[in-house]
mmCIF file of C-alpha atoms in Angstrom:
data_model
loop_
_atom_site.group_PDB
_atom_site.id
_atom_site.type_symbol
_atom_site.label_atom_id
_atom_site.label_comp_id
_atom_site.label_asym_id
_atom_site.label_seq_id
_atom_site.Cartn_x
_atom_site.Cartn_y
_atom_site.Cartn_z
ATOM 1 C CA UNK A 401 -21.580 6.243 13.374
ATOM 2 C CA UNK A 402 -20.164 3.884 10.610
ATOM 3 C CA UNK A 403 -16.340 3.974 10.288
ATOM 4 C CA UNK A 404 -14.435 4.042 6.202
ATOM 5 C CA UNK A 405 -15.616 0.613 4.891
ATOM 6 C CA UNK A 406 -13.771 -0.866 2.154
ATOM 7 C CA UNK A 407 -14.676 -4.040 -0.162
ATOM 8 C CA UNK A 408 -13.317 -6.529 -1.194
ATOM 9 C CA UNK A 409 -11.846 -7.532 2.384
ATOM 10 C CA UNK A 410 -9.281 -9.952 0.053
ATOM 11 C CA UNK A 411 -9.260 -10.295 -3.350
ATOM 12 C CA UNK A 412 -7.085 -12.797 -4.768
ATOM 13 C CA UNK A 413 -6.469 -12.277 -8.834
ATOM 14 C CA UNK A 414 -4.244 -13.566 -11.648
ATOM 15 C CA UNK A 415 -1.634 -12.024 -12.950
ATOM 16 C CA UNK A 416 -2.285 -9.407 -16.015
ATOM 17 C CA UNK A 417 -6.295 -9.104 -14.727
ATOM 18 C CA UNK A 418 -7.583 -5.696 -13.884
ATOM 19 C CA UNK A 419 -9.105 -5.178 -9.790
ATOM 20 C CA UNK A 420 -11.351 -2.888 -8.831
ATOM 21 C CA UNK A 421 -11.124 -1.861 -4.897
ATOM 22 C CA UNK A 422 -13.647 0.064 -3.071
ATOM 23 C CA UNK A 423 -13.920 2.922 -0.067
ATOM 24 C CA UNK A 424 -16.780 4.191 1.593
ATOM 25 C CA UNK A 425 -15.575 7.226 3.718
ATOM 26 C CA UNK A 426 -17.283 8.647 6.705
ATOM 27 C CA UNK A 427 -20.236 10.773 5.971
ATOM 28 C CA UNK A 428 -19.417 14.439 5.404
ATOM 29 C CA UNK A 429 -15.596 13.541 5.491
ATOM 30 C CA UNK A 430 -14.130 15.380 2.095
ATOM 31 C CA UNK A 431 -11.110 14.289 2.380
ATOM 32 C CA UNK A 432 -9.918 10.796 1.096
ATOM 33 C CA UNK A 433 -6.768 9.091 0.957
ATOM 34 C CA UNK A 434 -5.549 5.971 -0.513
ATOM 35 C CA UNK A 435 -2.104 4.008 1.043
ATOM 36 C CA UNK A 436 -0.777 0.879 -0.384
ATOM 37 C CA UNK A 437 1.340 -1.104 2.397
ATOM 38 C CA UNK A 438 3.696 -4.173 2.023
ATOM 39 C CA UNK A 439 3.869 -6.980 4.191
ATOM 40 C CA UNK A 440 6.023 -5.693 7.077
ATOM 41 C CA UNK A 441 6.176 -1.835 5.383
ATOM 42 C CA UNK A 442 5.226 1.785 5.953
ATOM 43 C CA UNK A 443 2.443 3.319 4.462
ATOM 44 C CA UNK A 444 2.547 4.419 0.647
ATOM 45 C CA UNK A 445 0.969 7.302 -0.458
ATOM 46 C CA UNK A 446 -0.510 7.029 -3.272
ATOM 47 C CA UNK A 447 -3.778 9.458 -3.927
ATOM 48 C CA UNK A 448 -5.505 11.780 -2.400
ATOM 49 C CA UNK A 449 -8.789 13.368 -3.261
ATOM 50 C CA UNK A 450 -10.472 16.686 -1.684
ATOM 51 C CA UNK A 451 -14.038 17.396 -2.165
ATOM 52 C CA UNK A 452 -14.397 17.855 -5.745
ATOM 53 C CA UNK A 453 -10.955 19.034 -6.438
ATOM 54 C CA UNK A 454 -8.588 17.230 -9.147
ATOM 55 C CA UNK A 455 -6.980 14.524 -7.175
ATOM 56 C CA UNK A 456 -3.150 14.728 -6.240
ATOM 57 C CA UNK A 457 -2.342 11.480 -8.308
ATOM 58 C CA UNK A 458 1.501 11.612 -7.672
ATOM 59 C CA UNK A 459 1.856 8.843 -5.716
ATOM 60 C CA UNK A 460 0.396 6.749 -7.823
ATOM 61 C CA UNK A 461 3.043 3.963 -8.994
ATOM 62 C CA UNK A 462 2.557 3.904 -12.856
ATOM 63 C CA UNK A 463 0.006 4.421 -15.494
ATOM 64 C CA UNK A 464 -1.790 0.905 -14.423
ATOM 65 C CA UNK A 465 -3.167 2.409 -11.292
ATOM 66 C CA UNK A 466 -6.365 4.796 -11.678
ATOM 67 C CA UNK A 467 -9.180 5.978 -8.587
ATOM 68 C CA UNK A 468 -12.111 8.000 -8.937
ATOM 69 C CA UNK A 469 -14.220 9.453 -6.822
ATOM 70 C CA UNK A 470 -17.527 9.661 -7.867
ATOM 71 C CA UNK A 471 -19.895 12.635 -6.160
ATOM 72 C CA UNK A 472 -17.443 13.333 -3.416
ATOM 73 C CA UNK A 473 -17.863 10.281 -1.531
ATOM 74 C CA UNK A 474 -16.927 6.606 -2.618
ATOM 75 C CA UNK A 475 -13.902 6.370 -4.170
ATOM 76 C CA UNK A 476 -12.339 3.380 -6.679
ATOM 77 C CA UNK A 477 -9.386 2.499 -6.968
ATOM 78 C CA UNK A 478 -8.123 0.355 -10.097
ATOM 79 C CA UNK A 479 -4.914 -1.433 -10.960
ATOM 80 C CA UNK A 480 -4.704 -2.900 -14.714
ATOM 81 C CA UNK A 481 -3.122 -5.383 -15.730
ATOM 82 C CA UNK A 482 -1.945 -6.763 -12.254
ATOM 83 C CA UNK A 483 1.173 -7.394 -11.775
ATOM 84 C CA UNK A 484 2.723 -9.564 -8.434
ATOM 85 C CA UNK A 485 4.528 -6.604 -7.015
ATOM 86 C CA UNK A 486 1.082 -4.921 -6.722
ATOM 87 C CA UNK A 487 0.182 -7.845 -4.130
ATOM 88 C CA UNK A 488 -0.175 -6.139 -0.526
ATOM 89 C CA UNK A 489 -2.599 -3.829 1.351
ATOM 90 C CA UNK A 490 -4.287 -1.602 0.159
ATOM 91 C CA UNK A 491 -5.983 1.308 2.955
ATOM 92 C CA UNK A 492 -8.208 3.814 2.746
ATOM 93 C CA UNK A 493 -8.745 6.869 5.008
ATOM 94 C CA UNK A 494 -10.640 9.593 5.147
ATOM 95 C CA UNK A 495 -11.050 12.902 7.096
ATOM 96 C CA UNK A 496 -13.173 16.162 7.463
ATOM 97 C CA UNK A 497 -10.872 18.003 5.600
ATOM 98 C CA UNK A 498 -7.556 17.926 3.743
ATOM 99 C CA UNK A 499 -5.697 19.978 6.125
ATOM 100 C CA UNK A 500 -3.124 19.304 8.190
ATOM 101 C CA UNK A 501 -4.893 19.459 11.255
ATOM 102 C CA UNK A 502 -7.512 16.463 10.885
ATOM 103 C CA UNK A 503 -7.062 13.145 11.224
ATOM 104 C CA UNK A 504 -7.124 10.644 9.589
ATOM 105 C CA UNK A 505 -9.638 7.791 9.975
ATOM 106 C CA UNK A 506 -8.566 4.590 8.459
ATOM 107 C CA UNK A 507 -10.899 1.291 6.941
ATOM 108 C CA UNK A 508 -9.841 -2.150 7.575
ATOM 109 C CA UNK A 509 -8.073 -2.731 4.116
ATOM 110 C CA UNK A 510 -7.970 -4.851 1.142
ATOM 111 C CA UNK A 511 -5.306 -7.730 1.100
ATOM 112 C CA UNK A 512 -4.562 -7.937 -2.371
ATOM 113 C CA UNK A 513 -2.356 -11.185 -3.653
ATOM 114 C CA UNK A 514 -1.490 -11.431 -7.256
ATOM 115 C CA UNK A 515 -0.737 -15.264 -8.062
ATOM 116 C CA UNK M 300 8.248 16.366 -0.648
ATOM 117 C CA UNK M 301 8.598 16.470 2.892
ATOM 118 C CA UNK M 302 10.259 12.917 4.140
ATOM 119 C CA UNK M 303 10.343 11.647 7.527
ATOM 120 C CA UNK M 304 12.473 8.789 8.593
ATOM 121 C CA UNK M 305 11.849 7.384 11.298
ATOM 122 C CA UNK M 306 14.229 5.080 14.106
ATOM 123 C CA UNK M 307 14.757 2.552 15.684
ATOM 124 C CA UNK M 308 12.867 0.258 12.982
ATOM 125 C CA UNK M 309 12.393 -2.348 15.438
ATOM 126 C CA UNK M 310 12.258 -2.234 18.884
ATOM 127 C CA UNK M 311 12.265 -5.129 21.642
ATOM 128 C CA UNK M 312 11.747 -4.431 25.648
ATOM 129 C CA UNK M 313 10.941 -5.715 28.409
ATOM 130 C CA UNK M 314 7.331 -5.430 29.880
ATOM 131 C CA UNK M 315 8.111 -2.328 32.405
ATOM 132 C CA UNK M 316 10.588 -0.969 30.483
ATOM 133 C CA UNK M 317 10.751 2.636 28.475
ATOM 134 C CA UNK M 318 10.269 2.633 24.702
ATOM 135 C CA UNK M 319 11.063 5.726 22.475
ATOM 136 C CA UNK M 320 10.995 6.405 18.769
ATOM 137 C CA UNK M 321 12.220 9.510 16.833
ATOM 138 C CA UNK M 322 10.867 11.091 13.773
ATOM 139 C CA UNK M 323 13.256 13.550 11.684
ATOM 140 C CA UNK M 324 13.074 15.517 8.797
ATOM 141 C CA UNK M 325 15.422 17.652 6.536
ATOM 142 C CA UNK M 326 12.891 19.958 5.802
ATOM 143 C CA UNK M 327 10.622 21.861 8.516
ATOM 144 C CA UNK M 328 7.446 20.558 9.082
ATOM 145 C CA UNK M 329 4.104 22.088 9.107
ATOM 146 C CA UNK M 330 2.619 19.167 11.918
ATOM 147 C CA UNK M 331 3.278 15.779 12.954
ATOM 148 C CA UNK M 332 0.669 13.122 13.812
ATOM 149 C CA UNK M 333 1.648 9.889 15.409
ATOM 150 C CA UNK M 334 -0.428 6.960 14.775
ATOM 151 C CA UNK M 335 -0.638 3.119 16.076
ATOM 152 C CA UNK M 336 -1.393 0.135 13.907
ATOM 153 C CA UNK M 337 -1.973 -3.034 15.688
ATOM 154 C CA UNK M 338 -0.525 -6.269 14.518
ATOM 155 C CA UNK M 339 -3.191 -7.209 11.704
ATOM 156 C CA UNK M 340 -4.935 -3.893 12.184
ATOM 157 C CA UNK M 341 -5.043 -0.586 10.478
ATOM 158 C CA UNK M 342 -3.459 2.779 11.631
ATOM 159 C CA UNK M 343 -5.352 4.711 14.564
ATOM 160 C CA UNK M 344 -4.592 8.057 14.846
ATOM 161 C CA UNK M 345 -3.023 9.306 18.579
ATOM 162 C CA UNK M 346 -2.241 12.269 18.448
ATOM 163 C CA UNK M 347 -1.090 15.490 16.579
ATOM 164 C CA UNK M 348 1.615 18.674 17.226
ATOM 165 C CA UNK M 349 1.648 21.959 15.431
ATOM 166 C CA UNK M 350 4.042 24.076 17.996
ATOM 167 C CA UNK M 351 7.085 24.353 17.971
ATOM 168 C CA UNK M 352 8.966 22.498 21.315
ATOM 169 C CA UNK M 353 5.192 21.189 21.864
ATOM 170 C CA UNK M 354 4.644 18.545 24.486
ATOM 171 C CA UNK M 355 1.372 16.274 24.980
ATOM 172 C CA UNK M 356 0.908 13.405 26.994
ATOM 173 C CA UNK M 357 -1.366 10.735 26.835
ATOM 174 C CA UNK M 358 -1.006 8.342 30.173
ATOM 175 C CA UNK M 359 2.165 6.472 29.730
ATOM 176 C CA UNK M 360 2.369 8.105 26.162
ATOM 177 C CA UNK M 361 4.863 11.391 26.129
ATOM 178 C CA UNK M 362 4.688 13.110 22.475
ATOM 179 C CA UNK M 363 7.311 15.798 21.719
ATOM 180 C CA UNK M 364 7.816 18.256 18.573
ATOM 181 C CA UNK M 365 11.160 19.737 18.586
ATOM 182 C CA UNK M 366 11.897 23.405 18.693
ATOM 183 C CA UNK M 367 13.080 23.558 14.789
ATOM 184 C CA UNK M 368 9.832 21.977 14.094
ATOM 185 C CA UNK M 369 11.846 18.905 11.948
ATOM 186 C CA UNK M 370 11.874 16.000 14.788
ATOM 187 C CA UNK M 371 9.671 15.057 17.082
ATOM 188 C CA UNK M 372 9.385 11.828 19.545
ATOM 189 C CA UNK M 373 7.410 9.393 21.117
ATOM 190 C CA UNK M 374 7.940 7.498 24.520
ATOM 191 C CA UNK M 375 6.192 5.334 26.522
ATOM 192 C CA UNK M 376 7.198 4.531 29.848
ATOM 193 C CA UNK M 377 6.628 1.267 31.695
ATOM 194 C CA UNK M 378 5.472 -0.570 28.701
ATOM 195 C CA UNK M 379 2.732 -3.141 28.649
ATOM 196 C CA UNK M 380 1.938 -5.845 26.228
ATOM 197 C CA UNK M 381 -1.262 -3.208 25.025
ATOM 198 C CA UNK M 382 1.122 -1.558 23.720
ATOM 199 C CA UNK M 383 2.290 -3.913 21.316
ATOM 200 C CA UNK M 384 2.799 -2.469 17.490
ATOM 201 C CA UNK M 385 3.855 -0.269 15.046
ATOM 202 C CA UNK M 386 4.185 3.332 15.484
ATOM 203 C CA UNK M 387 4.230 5.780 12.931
ATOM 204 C CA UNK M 388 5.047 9.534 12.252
ATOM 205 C CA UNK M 389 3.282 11.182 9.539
ATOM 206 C CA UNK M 390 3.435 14.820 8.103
ATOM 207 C CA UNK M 391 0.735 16.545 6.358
ATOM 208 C CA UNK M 392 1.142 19.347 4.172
ATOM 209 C CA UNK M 393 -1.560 21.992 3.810
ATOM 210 C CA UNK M 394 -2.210 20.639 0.616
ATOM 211 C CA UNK M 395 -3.201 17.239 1.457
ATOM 212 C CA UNK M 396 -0.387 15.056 1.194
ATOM 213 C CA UNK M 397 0.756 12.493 3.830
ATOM 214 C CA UNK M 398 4.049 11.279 4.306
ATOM 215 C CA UNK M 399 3.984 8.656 6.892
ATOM 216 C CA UNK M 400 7.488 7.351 8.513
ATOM 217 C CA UNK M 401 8.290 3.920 7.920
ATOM 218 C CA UNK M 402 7.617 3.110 11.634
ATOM 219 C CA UNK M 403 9.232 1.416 14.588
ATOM 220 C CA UNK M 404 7.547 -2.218 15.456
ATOM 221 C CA UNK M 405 7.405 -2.305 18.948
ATOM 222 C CA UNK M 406 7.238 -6.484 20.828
ATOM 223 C CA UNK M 407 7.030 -6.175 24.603
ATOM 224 C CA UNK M 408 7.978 -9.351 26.229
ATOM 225 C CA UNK M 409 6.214 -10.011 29.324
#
């Protein structure tokens, strides 16, 4: 079957303009994650959602950066006002559940540079 | 929150030779998963441990979770160039939330 998909691939933006990024989990998975990762870097945590559950948004940097997840299934994630530290990768995963004993299946990414 | 750090953050061998990296935390952990992200790619999930002193191996791959449940390690033994990348611990909670090591980069010179 289809693996997490995520759009845009790379999105290139100016400064101070909002982005919208995109993640299409795995069907039935109802768990979704979103890591931001610096060039050479770890994963960041920075949201996760479960099924229809409010999200865990403590990760999230500051007040610029906002994801839904609309009907349990694709998830947006938006930065405002975009600022050059927010350039890097951003990944997506998703699994059957938010427990500790699924794993996690990752998209490709979105390579994010803010000139 | 649960932090993992993770050592050695870079790691260069010889094709042949053994490769380990440890994961340690302050705080006891619930699980550990161990993941691989290519050079360019995205995380791929190994393996996970739940027991305490668990062992698992994978081929070459020897995954350990340490009897106080807050370290666990990875080795590989006779390393080829395949195995080229970054490995990375992660804890879970039961609540959702990942914590993932900062990883070791692993460059096997052939």
């Amino acid at each position: 079957g289809a693996g997490v998909s995520q759009s845009p691939s790379n999105k290139v933006t100016e400064k101070g303009k909002d982005v919208e990024l995109r993640c299409d989990p795995i069907s039935g998975h109802t768990a979704l994650y979103w890591y931001r990762q610096s060039l050479g870097q770890g994963l960041e945590f920075l949201i996760y959602f479960q099924g229809n559950s409010a999200p865990d948004k403590s990760g999230l940097p500051s007040d610029r950066f906002s994801a839904e997840r609309t009907g349990g299934s694709v998830s947006t994630l938006t930065i405002q006002r975009t600022q050059q530290e927010d350039s890097a990768v951003y990944l997506c995963a998703s699994s059957r559940l938010a427990f500790a004993s699924y794993e996690q299946y990752f998209g490709p990414g979105t390579r994010l540079t803010v000139t | 929150g649960q932090q993992v750090m993770q050592i050695p953050q870079y790691q260069h061998v010889q094709e042949g030779e053994d490769f380990t990296t440890y994961c340690n935390s302050s705080t006891t952990l619930s699980n550990i998963q161990w993941y691989k992200q290519r050079p360019g790619g995205h995380p791929v999930f190994l393996i996970q441990l739940v027991k305490s002193g668990e062992v698992k191996k994978q081929k070459r791959l020897t995954f350990q979770f340490g009897e106080a449940k807050k370290n666990s390690s990875l080795h590989i033994t006779a390393t080829q160039t395949t195995d080229v990348g970054t490995y990375f611990c992660v804890s879970t909670t039961n609540a959702g939330k990942s914590t993932f090591g900062d990883g070791t980069t692993l460059t096997v010179k052939p």
